[in-house]
Coordinates of C-alpha atoms in Angstrom, one line a residue:
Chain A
X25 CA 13.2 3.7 -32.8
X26 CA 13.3 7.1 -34.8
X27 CA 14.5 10.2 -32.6
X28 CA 11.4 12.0 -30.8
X29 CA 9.5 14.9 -32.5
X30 CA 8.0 17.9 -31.2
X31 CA 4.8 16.1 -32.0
X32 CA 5.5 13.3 -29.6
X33 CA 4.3 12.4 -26.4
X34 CA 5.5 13.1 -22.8
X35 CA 5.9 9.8 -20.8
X36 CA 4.8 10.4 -17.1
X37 CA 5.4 7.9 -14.8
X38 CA 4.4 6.8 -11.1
X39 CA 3.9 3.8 -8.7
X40 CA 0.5 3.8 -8.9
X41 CA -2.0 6.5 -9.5
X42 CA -0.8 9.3 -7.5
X43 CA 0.8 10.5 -10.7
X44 CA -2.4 11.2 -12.2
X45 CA -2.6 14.7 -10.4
X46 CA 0.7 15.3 -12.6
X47 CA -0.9 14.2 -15.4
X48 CA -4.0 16.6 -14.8
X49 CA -1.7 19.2 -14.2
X50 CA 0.1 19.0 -17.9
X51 CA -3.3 18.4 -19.6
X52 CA -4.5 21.6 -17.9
X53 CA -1.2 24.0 -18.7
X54 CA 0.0 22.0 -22.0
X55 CA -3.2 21.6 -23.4
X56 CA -1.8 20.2 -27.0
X57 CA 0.6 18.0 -25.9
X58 CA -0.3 13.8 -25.5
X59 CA 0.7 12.2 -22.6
X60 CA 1.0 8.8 -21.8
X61 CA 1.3 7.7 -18.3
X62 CA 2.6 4.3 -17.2
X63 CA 1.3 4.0 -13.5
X64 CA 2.6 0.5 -11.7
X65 CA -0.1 -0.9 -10.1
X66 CA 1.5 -4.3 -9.3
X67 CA 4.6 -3.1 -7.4
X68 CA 3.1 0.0 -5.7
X69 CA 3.8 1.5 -3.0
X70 CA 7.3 2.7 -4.0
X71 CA 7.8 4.0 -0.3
X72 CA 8.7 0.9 1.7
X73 CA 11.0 -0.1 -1.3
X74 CA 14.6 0.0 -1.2
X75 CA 16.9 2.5 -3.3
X76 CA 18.3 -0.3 -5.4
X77 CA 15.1 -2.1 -6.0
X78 CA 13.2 1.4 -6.7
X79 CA 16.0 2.2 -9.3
X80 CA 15.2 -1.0 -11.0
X81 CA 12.0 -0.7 -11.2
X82 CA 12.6 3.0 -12.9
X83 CA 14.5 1.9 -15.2
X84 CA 12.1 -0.8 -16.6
X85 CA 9.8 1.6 -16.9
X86 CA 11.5 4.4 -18.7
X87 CA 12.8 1.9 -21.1
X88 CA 9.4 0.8 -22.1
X89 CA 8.4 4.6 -22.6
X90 CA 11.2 5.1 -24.4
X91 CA 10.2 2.2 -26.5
X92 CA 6.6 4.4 -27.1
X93 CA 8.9 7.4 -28.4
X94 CA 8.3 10.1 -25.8
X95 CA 10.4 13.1 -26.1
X96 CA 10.2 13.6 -22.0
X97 CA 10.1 11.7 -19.2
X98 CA 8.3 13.4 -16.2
X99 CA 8.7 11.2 -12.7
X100 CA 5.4 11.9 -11.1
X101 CA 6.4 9.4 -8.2
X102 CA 8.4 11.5 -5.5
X103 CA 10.1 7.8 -4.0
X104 CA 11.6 7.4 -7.9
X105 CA 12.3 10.8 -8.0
X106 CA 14.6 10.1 -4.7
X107 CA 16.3 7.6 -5.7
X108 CA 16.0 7.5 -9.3
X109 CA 16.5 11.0 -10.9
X110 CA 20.5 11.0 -11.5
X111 CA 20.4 7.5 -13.2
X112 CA 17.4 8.0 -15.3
X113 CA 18.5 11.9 -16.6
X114 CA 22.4 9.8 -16.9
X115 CA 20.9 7.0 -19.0
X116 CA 18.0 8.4 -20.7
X117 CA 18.5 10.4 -24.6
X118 CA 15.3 12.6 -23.4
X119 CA 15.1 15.8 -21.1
X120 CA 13.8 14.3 -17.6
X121 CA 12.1 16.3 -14.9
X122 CA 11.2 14.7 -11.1
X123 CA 8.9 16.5 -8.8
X124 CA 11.2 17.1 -6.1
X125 CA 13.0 20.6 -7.5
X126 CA 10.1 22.1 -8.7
X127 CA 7.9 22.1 -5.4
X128 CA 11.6 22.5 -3.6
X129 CA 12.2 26.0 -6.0
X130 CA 8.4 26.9 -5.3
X131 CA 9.0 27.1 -2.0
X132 CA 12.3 29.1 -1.7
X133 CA 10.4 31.7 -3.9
X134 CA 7.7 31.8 -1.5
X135 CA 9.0 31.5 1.6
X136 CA 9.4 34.8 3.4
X137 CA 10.8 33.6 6.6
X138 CA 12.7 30.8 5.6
X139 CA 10.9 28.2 7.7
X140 CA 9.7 25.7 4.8
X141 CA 7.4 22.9 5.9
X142 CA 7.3 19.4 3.7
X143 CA 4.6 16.6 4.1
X144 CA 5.3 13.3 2.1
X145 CA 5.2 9.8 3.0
X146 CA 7.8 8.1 5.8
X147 CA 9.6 7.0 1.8
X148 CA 10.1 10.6 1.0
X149 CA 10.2 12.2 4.5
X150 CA 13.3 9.7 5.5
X151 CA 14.7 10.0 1.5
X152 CA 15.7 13.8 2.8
X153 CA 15.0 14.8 -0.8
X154 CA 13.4 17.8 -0.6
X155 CA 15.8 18.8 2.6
X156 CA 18.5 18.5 0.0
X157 CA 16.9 20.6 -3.1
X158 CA 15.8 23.6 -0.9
X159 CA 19.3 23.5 0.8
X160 CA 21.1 23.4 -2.5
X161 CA 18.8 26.7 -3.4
X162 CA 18.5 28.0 0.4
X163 CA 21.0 27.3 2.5
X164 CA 20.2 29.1 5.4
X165 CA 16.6 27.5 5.8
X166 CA 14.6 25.6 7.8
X167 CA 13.1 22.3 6.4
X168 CA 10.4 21.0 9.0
X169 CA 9.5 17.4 7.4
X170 CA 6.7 16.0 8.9
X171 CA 5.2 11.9 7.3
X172 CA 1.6 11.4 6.7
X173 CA 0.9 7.9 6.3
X174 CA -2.8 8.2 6.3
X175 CA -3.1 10.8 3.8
X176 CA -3.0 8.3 0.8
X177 CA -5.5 6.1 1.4
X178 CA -8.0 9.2 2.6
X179 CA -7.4 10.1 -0.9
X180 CA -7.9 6.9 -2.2
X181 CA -11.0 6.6 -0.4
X182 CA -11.9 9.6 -1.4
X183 CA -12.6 11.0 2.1
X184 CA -11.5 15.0 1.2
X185 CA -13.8 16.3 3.5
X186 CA -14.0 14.0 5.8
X187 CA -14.9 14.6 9.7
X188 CA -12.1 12.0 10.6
X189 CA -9.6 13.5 7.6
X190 CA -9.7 16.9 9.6
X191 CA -8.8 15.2 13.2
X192 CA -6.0 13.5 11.0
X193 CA -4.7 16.5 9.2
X194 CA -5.0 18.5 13.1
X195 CA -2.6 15.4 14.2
X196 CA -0.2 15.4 11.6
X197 CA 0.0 19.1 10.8
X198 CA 0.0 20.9 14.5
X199 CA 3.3 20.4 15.2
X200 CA 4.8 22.0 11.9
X201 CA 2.4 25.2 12.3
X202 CA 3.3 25.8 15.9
X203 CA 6.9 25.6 14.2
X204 CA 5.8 29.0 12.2
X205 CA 6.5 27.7 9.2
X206 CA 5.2 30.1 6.2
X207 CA 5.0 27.7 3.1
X208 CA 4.2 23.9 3.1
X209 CA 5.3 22.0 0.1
X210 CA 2.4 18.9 -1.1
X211 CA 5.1 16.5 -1.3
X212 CA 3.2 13.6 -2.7
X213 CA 1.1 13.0 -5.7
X214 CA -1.6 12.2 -3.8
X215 CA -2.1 15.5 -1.5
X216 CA -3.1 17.8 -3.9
X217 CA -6.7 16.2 -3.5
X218 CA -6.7 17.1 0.1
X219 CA -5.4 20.7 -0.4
X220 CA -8.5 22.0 1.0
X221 CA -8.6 20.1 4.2
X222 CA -4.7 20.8 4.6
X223 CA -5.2 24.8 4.0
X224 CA -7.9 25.1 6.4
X225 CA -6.4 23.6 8.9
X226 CA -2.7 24.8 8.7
X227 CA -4.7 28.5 7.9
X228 CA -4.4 31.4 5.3
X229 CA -0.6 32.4 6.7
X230 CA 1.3 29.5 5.4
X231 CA 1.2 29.2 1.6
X232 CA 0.8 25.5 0.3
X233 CA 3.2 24.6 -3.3
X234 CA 1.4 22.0 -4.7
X235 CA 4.3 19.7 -6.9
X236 CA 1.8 18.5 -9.5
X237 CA 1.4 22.2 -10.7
X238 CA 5.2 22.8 -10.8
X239 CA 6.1 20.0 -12.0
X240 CA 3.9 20.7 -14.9
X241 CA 5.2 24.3 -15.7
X242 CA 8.8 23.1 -15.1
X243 CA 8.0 20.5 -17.9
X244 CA 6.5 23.2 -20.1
X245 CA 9.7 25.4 -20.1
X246 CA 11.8 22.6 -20.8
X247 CA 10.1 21.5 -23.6
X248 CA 10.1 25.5 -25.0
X249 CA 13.5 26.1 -24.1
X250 CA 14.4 22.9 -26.5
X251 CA 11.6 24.1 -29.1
X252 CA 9.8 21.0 -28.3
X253 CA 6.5 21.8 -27.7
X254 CA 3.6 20.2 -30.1
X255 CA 1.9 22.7 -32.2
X256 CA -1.3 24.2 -31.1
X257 CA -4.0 22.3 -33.1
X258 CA -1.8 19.1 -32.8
X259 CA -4.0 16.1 -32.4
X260 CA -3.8 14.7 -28.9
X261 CA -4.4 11.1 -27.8
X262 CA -3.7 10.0 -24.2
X263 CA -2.4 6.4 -23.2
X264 CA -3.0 5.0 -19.9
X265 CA -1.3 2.0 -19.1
X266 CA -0.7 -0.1 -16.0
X267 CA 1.3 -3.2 -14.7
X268 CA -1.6 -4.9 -13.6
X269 CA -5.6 -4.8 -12.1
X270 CA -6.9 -1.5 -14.8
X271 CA -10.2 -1.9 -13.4
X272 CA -8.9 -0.4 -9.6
X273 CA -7.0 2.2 -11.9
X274 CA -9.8 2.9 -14.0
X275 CA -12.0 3.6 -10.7
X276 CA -9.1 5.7 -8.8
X277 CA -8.2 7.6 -12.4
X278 CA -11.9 9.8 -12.4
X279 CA -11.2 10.5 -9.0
X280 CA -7.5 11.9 -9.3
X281 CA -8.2 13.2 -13.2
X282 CA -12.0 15.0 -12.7
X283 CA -12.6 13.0 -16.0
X284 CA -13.3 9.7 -17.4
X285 CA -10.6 7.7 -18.7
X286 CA -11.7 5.8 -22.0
X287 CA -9.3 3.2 -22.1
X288 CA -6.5 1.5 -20.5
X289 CA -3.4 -0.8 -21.2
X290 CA -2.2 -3.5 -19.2
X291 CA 1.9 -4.2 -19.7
X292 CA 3.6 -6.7 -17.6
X293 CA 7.3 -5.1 -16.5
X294 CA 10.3 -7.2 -15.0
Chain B
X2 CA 15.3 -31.5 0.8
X3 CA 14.7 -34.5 3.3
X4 CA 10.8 -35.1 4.2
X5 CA 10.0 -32.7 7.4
X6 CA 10.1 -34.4 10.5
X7 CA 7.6 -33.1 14.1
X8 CA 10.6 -30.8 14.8
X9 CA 10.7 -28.8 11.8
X10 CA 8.8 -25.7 11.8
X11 CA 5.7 -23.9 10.4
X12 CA 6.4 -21.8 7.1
X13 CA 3.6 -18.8 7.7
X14 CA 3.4 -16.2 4.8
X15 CA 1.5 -12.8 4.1
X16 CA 2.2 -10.1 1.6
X17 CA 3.8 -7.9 4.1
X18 CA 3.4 -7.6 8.3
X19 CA -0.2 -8.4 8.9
X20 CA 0.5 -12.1 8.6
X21 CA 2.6 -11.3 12.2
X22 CA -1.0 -11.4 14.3
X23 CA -1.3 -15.1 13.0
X24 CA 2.4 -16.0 13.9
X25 CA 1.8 -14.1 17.2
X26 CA -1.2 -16.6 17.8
X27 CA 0.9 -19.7 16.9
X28 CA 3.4 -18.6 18.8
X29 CA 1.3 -18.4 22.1
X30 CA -1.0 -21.3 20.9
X31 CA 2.1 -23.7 20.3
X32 CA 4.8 -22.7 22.3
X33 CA 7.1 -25.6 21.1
X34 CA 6.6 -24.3 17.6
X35 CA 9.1 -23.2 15.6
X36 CA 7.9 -20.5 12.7
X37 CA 9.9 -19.4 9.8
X38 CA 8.0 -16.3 8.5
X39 CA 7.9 -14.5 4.9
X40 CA 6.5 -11.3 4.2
X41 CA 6.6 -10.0 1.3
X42 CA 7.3 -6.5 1.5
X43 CA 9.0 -6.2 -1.8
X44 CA 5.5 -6.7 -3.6
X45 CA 3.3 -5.6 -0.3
X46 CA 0.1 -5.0 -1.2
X47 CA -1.7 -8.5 -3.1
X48 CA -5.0 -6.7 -2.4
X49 CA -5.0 -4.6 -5.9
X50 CA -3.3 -7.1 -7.7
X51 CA -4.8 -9.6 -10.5
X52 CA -5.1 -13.1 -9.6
X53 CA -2.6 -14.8 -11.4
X54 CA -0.1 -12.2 -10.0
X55 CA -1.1 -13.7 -6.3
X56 CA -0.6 -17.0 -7.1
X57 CA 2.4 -16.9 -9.1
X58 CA 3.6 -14.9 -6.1
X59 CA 2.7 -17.4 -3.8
X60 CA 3.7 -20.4 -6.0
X61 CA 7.0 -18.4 -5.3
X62 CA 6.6 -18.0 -1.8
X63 CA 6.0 -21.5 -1.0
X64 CA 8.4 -23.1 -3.0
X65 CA 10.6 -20.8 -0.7
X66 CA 9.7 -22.6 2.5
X67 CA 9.2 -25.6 1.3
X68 CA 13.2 -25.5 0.6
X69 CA 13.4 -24.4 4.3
X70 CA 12.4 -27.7 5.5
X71 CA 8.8 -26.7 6.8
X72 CA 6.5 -29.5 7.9
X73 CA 3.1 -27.3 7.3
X74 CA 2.6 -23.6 5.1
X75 CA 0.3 -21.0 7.0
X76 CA -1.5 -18.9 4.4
X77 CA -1.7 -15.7 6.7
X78 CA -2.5 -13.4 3.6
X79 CA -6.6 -13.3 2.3
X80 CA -5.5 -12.5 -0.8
X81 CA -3.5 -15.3 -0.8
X82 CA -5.6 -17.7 0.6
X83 CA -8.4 -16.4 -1.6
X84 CA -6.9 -16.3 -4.8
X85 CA -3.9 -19.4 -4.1
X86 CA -5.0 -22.4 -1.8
X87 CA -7.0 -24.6 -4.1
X88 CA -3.4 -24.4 -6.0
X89 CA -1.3 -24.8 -2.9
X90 CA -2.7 -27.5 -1.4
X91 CA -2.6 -29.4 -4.8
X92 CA 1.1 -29.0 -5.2
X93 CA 2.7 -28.7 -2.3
X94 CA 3.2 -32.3 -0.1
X95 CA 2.4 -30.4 3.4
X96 CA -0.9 -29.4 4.6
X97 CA -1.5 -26.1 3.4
X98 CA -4.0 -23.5 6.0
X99 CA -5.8 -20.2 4.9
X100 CA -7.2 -17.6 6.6
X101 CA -10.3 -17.6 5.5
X102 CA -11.9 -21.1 6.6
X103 CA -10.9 -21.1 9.8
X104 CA -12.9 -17.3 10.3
X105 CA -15.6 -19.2 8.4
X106 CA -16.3 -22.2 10.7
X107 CA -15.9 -20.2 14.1
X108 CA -18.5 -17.0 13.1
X109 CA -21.2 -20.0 11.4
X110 CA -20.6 -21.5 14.9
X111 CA -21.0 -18.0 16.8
X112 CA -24.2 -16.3 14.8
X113 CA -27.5 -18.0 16.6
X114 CA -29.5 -15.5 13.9
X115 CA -27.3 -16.2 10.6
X116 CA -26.9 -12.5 10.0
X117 CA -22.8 -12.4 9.7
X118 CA -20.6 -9.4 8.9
X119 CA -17.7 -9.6 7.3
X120 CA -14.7 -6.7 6.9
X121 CA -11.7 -6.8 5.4
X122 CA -9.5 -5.2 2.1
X123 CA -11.3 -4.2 -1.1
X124 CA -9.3 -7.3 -2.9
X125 CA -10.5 -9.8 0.1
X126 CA -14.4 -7.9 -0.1
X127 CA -14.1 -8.5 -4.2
X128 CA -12.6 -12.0 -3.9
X129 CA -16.3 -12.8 -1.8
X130 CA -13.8 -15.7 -0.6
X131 CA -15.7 -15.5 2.9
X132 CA -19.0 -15.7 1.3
X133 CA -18.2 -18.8 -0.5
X134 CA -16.9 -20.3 2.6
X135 CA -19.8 -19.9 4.9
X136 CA -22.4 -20.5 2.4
X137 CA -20.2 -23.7 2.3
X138 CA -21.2 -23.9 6.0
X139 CA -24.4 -22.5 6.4
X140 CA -26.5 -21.9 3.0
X141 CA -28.8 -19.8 4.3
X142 CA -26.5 -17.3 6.4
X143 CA -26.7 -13.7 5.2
X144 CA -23.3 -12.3 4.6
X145 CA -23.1 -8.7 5.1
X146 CA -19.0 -7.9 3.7
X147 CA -18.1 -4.5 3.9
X148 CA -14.2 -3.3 2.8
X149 CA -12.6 -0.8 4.8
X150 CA -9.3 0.4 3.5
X151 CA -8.0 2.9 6.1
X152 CA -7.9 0.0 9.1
X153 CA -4.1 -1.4 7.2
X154 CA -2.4 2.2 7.4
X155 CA -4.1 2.8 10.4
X156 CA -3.1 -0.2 12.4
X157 CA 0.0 0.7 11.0
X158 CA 0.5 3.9 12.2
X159 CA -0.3 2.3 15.5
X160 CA -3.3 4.5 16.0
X161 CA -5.4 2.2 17.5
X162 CA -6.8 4.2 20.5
X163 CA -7.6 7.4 18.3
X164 CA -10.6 9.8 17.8
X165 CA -9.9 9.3 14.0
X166 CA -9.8 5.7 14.3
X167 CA -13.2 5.6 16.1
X168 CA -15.0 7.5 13.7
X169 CA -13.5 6.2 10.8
X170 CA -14.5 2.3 12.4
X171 CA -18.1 4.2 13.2
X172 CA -18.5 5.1 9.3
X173 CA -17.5 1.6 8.0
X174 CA -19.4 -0.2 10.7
X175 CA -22.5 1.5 11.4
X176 CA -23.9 0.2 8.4
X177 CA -22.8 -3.4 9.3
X178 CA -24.8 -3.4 12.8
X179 CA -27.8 -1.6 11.2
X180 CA -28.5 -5.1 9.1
X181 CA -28.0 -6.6 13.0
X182 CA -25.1 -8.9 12.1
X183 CA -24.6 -11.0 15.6
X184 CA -21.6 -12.2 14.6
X185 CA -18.4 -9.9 12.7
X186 CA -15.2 -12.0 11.2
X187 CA -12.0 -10.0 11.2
X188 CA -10.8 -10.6 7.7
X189 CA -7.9 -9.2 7.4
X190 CA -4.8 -10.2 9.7
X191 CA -3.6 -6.1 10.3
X192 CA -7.5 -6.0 12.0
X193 CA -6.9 -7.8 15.5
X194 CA -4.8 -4.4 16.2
X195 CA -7.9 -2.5 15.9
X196 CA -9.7 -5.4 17.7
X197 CA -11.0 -2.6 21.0
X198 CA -12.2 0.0 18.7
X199 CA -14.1 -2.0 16.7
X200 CA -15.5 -3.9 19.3
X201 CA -16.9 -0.9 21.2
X202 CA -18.3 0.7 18.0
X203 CA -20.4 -2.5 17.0
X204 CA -21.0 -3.2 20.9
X205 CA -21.1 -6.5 23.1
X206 CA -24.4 -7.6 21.3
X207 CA -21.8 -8.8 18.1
X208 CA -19.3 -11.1 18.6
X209 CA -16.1 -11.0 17.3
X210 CA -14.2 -13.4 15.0
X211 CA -10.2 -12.8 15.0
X212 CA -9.0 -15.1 11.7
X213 CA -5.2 -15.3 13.6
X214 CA -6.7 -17.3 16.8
X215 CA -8.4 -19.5 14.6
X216 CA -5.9 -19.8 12.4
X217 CA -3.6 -20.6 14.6
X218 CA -6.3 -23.1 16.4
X219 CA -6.8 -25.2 13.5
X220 CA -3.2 -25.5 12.3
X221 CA -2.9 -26.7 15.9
X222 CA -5.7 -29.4 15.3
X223 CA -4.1 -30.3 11.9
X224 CA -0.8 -30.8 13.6
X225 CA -2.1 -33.2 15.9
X226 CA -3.9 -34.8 13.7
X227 CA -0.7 -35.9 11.6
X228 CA 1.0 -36.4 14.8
X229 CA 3.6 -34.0 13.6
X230 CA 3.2 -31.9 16.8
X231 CA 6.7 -30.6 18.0
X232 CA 7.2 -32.3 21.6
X233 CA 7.2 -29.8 24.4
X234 CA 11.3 -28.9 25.7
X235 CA 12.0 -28.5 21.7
X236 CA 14.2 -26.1 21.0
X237 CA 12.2 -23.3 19.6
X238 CA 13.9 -21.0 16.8
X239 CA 11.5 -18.3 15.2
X240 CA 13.1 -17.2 11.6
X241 CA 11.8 -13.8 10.0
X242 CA 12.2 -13.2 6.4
X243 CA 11.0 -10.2 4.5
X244 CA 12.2 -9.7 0.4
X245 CA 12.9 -5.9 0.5
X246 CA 13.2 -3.0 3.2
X247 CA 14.0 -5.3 6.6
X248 CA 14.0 -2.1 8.6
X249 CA 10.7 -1.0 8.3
X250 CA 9.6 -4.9 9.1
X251 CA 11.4 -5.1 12.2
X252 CA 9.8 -1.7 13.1
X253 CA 6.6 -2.8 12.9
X254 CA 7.5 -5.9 13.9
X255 CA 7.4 -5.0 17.0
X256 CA 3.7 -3.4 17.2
X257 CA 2.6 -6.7 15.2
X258 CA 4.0 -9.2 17.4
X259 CA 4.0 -7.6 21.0
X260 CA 7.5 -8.4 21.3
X261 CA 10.9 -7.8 19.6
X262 CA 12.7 -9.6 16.4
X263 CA 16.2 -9.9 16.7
X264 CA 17.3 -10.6 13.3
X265 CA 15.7 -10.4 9.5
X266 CA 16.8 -12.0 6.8
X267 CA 16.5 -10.6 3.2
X268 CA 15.3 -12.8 0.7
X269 CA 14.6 -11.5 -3.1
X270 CA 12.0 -13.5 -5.1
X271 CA 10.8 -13.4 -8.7

């Protein structure tokens, strides 16, 4: 395996296809870079999961895009990110970025009042992850984490603006606005298609940091600061593959992209 | 392993918690039962997964309980029992019971005008397992199957008496009493939770088929049959196994059975 070149390709990984709104994300701001994204259909969800058993599974994957010669690793899977981040940027020769600190840095920039709301699922919410990255960044504020089980599959299903996907954002999303909190981190993958059911409904006074879109710029400095970005005019190819059932993927992957995906890969892990 | 004797208990397996509606029926159906459960958290959900992946999961499973001493293996997954009994039953030396037969025989025996509705998971939907088995039964039944994903999470979150839930059940369901199905099969073990909701949006004209009461009825009948019935006074010892994450089984647990478990075991498989 020769060492990675700027013309290389960023590895993304995620449980599923939740990732795939990180993936859009670099496409959109690193428009000459190739990704390829490993999404693990047969062992998702991450969230119920244990530590241990997540790490393992992390580690299985970043060897095999290793193996595919990526130059970064991006974990577009906030459970991984929780429990796998120290081990993987420990063990890994590549720069490797999780989508915890960039939504968490997001929102200590735009916070004015220090009162920081975070939606993820009951994996993430309990993981304290992002209560740890804003506190290591803002000590002094607030983190109001709230779990929204539902919000997944009403993205799966692709009920965004859905009669019953209001009542459920109102449920789960009341308690953190009467709390005054001013910005509300996306924690999960999966939200940023439901962004404009959860602005209207937590209103035009609490700004929403959507972790796909950080996570992507964060992954563009990183790769300028180590001069690793592929050339403009480089040819790009993208490589989808999944642990197991591509047609579901396939199906979810226009809905979470806004495009077509041509072709997919099926790789059996562990 | 010594050959399992009328006081040796019931093996019952699902992918994850759901499978607890068909224990909690075997339990009340059989009170001098003994049950050893195994969910399968680890891997939780088969739905999405290919085939081959179910039933070497459930090959796993089985061979599992089998070493536990059980006297009969309770299929309480559709996946499972769609993609895996033809393969259980040939290899394993106890009678082997499904889901999806038992759901089968009761709504051919319910519909007086053939028109039967079937919901479940997309996987279960796709598998058209209940299709096959009442066409099996009645050839000239029309079977109107319709998946709807958000009744797991929701059953889940315990939101069975919600606005949300009833107009999420009124947009799956609608469509189901339109065709006037007389007759609607619960196919998929996490649905008996949402058993009141559902039955008010489809109304007393359709009857009801719960999969875990019939179940539970013909594993009864197969029992007694074999004359491996435990006798009543036996000392009844329920064992609950899950392979990853025993915390969030035992919290659910509780919503799934209608009654506490006091201890878990942790299992890893695979």
């Amino acid at each position: 395996m020769s060492a990675p070149e700027s013309s290389s390709p960023i590895g993304v990984f995620d449980s599923g296809i939740g990732g795939l709104t990180v993936a859009r994300e670099l496409m959109r701001q690193l428009p000459n870079e190739s990704i390829i994204y490993f999404g693990d259909t047969a062992r998702v969800p991450y969230g119920p999961k244990s530590p241990d058993t997540v790490r393992r599974y992390s580690h299985e994957i970043a060897t095999f895009l290793l193996a595919q010669g990526v130059k970064a690793v991006v974990v577009a899977c906030n459970t991984a990110t929780a429990h796998a981040l120290p081990m993987l940027r420990e063990e890994l020769p590549v720069p490797v970025v999780g989508v915890v600190e960039p939504g968490a840095r997001a929102a200590v920039r735009a916070s004015t009042n220090g009162e920081i709301g975070v939606i993820g699922t009951v994996g993430t919410v309990n993981s304290r992850a992002y209560h740890r990255a804003i506190h290591a960044l803002a000590p002094h504020a607030h983190v109001r984490a709230r779990a929204c089980p539902l919000f997944v599959p009403l993205a799966e299903e692709g009920w965004t603006d859905h009669a019953a996907t209001r009542l459920i954002a109102q449920e789960y999303l009341e308690p953190l606005v009467e709390t005054h909190v001013d910005t509300l981190v996306l924690g999960c993958t999966h939200y940023p298609l439901l962004k404009p059911v959860i602005g209207e409904v937590v209103g035009r006074g609490v700004r929403l940091i959507d972790s796909a879109e950080e996570t992507a710029a964060e992954t563009g400095r990183l790769l300028a600061e180590r001069e690793m970005c592929a050339e403009p005019g480089s040819i790009v190819r993208h490589r989808f593959v999944a642990s197991d059932a591509p047609d579901h993927f396939l199906t979810m992957a226009e809905r979470f992209l806004g495009a077509p995906v041509e072709s997919m890969e099926t790789v059996t892990l562990g």
